[in-house]
PDB file of C-alpha atoms in Angstrom:
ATOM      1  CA  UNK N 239       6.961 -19.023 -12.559  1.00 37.00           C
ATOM      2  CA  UNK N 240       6.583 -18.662  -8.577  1.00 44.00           C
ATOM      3  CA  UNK N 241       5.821 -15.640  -7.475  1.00 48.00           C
ATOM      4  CA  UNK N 242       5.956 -15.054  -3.378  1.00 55.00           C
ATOM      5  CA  UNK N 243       5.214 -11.324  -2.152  1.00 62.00           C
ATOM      6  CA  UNK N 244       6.193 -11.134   1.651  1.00 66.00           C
ATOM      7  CA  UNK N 245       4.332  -8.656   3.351  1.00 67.00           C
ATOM      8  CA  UNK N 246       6.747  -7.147   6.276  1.00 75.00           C
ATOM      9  CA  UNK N 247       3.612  -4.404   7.733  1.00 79.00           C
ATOM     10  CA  UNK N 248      -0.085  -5.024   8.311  1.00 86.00           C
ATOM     11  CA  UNK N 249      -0.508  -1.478   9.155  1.00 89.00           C
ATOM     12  CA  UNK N 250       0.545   2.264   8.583  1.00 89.00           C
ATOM     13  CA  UNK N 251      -0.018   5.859   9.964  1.00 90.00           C
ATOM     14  CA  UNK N 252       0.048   8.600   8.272  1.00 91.00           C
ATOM     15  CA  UNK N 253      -0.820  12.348   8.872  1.00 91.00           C
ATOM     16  CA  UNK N 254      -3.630  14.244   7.810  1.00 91.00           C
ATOM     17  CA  UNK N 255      -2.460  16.029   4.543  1.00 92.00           C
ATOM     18  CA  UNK N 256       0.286  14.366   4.618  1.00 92.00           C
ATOM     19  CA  UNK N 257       2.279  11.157   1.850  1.00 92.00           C
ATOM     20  CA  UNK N 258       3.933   8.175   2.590  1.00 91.00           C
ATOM     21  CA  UNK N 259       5.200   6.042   0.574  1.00 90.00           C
ATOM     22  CA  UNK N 260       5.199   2.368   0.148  1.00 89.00           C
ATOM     23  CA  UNK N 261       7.277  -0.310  -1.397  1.00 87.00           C
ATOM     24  CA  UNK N 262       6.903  -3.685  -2.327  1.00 85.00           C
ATOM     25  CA  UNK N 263      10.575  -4.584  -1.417  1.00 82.00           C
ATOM     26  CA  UNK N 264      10.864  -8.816  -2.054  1.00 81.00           C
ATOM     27  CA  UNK N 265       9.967  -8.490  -5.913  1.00 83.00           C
ATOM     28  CA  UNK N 266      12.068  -6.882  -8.648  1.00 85.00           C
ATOM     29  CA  UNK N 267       9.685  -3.988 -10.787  1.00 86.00           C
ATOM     30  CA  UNK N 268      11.165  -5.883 -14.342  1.00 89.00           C
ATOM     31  CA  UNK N 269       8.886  -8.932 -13.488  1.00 89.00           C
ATOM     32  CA  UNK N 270       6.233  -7.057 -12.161  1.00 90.00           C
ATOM     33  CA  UNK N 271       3.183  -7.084 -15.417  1.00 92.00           C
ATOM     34  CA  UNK N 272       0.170  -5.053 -13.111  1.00 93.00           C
ATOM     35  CA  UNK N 273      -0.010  -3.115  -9.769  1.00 92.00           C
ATOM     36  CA  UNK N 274      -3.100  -2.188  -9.222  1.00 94.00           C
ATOM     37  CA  UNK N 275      -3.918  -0.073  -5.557  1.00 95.00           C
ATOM     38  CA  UNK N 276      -7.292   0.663  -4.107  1.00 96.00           C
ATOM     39  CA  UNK N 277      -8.903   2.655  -0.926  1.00 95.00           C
ATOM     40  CA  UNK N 278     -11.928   1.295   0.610  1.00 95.00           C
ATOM     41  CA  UNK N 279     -12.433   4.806   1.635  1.00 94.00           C
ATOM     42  CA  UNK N 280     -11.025   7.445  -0.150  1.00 95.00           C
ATOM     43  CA  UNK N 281     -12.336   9.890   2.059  1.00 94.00           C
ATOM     44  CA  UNK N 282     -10.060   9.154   4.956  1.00 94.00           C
ATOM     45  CA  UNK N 283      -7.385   8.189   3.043  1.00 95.00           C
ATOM     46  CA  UNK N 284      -6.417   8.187  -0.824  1.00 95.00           C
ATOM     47  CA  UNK N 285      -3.947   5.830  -2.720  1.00 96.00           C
ATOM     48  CA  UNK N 286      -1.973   6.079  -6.197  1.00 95.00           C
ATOM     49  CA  UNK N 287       0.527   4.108  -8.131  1.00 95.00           C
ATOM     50  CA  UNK N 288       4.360   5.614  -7.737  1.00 92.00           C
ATOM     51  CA  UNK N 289       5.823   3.100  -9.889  1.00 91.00           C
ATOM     52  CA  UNK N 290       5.938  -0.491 -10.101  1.00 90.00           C
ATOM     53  CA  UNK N 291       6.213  -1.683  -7.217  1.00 89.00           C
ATOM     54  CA  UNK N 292       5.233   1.414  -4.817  1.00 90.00           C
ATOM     55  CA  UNK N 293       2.564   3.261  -4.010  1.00 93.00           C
ATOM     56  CA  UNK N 294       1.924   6.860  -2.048  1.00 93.00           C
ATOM     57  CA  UNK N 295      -0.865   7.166   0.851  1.00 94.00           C
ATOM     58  CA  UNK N 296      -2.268  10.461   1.761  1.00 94.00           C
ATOM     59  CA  UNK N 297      -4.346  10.995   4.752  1.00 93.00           C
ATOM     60  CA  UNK N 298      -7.531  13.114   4.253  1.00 93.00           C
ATOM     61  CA  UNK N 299      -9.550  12.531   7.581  1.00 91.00           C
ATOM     62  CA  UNK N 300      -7.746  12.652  10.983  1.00 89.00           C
ATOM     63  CA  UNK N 301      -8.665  10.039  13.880  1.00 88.00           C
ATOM     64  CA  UNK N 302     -10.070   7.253  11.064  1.00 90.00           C
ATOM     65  CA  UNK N 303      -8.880   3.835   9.499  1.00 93.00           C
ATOM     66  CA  UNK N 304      -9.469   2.517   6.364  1.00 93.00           C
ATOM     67  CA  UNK N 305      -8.236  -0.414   4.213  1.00 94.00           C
ATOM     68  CA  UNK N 306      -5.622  -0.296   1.002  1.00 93.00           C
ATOM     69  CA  UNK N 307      -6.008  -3.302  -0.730  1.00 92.00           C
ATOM     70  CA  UNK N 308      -2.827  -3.396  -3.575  1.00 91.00           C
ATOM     71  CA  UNK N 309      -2.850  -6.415  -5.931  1.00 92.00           C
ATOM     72  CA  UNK N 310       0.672  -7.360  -7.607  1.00 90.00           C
ATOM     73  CA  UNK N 311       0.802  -9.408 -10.559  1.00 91.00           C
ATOM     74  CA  UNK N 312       4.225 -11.190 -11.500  1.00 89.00           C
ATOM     75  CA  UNK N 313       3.972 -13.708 -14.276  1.00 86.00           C
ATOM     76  CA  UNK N 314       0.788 -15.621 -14.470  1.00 89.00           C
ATOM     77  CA  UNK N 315       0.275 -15.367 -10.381  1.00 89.00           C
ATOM     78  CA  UNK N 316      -1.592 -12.525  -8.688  1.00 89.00           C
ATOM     79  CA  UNK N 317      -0.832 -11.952  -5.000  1.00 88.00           C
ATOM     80  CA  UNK N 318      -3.298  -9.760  -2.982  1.00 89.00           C
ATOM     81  CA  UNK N 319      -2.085  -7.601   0.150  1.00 88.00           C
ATOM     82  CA  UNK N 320      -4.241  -5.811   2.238  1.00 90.00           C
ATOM     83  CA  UNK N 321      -2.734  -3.005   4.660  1.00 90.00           C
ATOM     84  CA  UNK N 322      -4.636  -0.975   7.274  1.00 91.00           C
ATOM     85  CA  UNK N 323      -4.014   3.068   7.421  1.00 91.00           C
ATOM     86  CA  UNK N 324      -4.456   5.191   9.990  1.00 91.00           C
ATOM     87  CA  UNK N 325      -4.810   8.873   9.717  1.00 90.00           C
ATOM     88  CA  UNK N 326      -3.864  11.145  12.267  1.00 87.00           C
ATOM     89  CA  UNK N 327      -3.593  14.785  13.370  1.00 82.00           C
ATOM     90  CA  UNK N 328       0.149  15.573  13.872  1.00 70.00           C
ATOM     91  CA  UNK N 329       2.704  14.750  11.868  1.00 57.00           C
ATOM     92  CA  UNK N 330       4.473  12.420  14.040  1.00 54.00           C
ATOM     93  CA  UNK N 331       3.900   9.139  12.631  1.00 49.00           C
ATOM     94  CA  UNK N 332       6.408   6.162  12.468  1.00 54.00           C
ATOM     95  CA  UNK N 333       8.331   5.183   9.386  1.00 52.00           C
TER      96      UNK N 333
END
């Protein structure tokens, strides 16, 4: 079984105190066996599992970047994405 995870964004922002979520949109959750997600530094920003093939990012530490490193496995394969997050002050941040 192939399993090919696209990733459309290399990077996020999100506000201090504030969610976003994330979804892994080229791979259907039924095939999906693991997600597993994971800050570098959970002190400027925090990650959790929202289902199979999301995940939420909340920004703890204003004017800092950090890495989210979320590994997807589908069948036998494991695909690893990496994603940079910003954190900022106001709560303007694109979606």
């Amino acid at each position: 079984m192939e399993c090919f995870i696209r990733q459309k964004r290399k990077s996020i922002s999100v506000a201090k105190g504030a969610t976003q979520k994330v979804t892994i949109k080229n791979v259907k959750a039924k095939k999906v066996k693991k997600l597993t997600v994971k800050s570098k530094n959970k002190k400027i920003a925090t990650v959790k599992k929202a289902g199979k093939t999301a995940f939420k990012v909340t920004g703890k530490k204003a004017g800092k970047s950090t890495k989210v490193t979320v590994k997807v496995k589908v069948g036998k394969k494991t695909t690893k994405l990496t994603l940079k997050v910003h954190t900022t002050n106001i709560n303007t941040v694109r979606k």
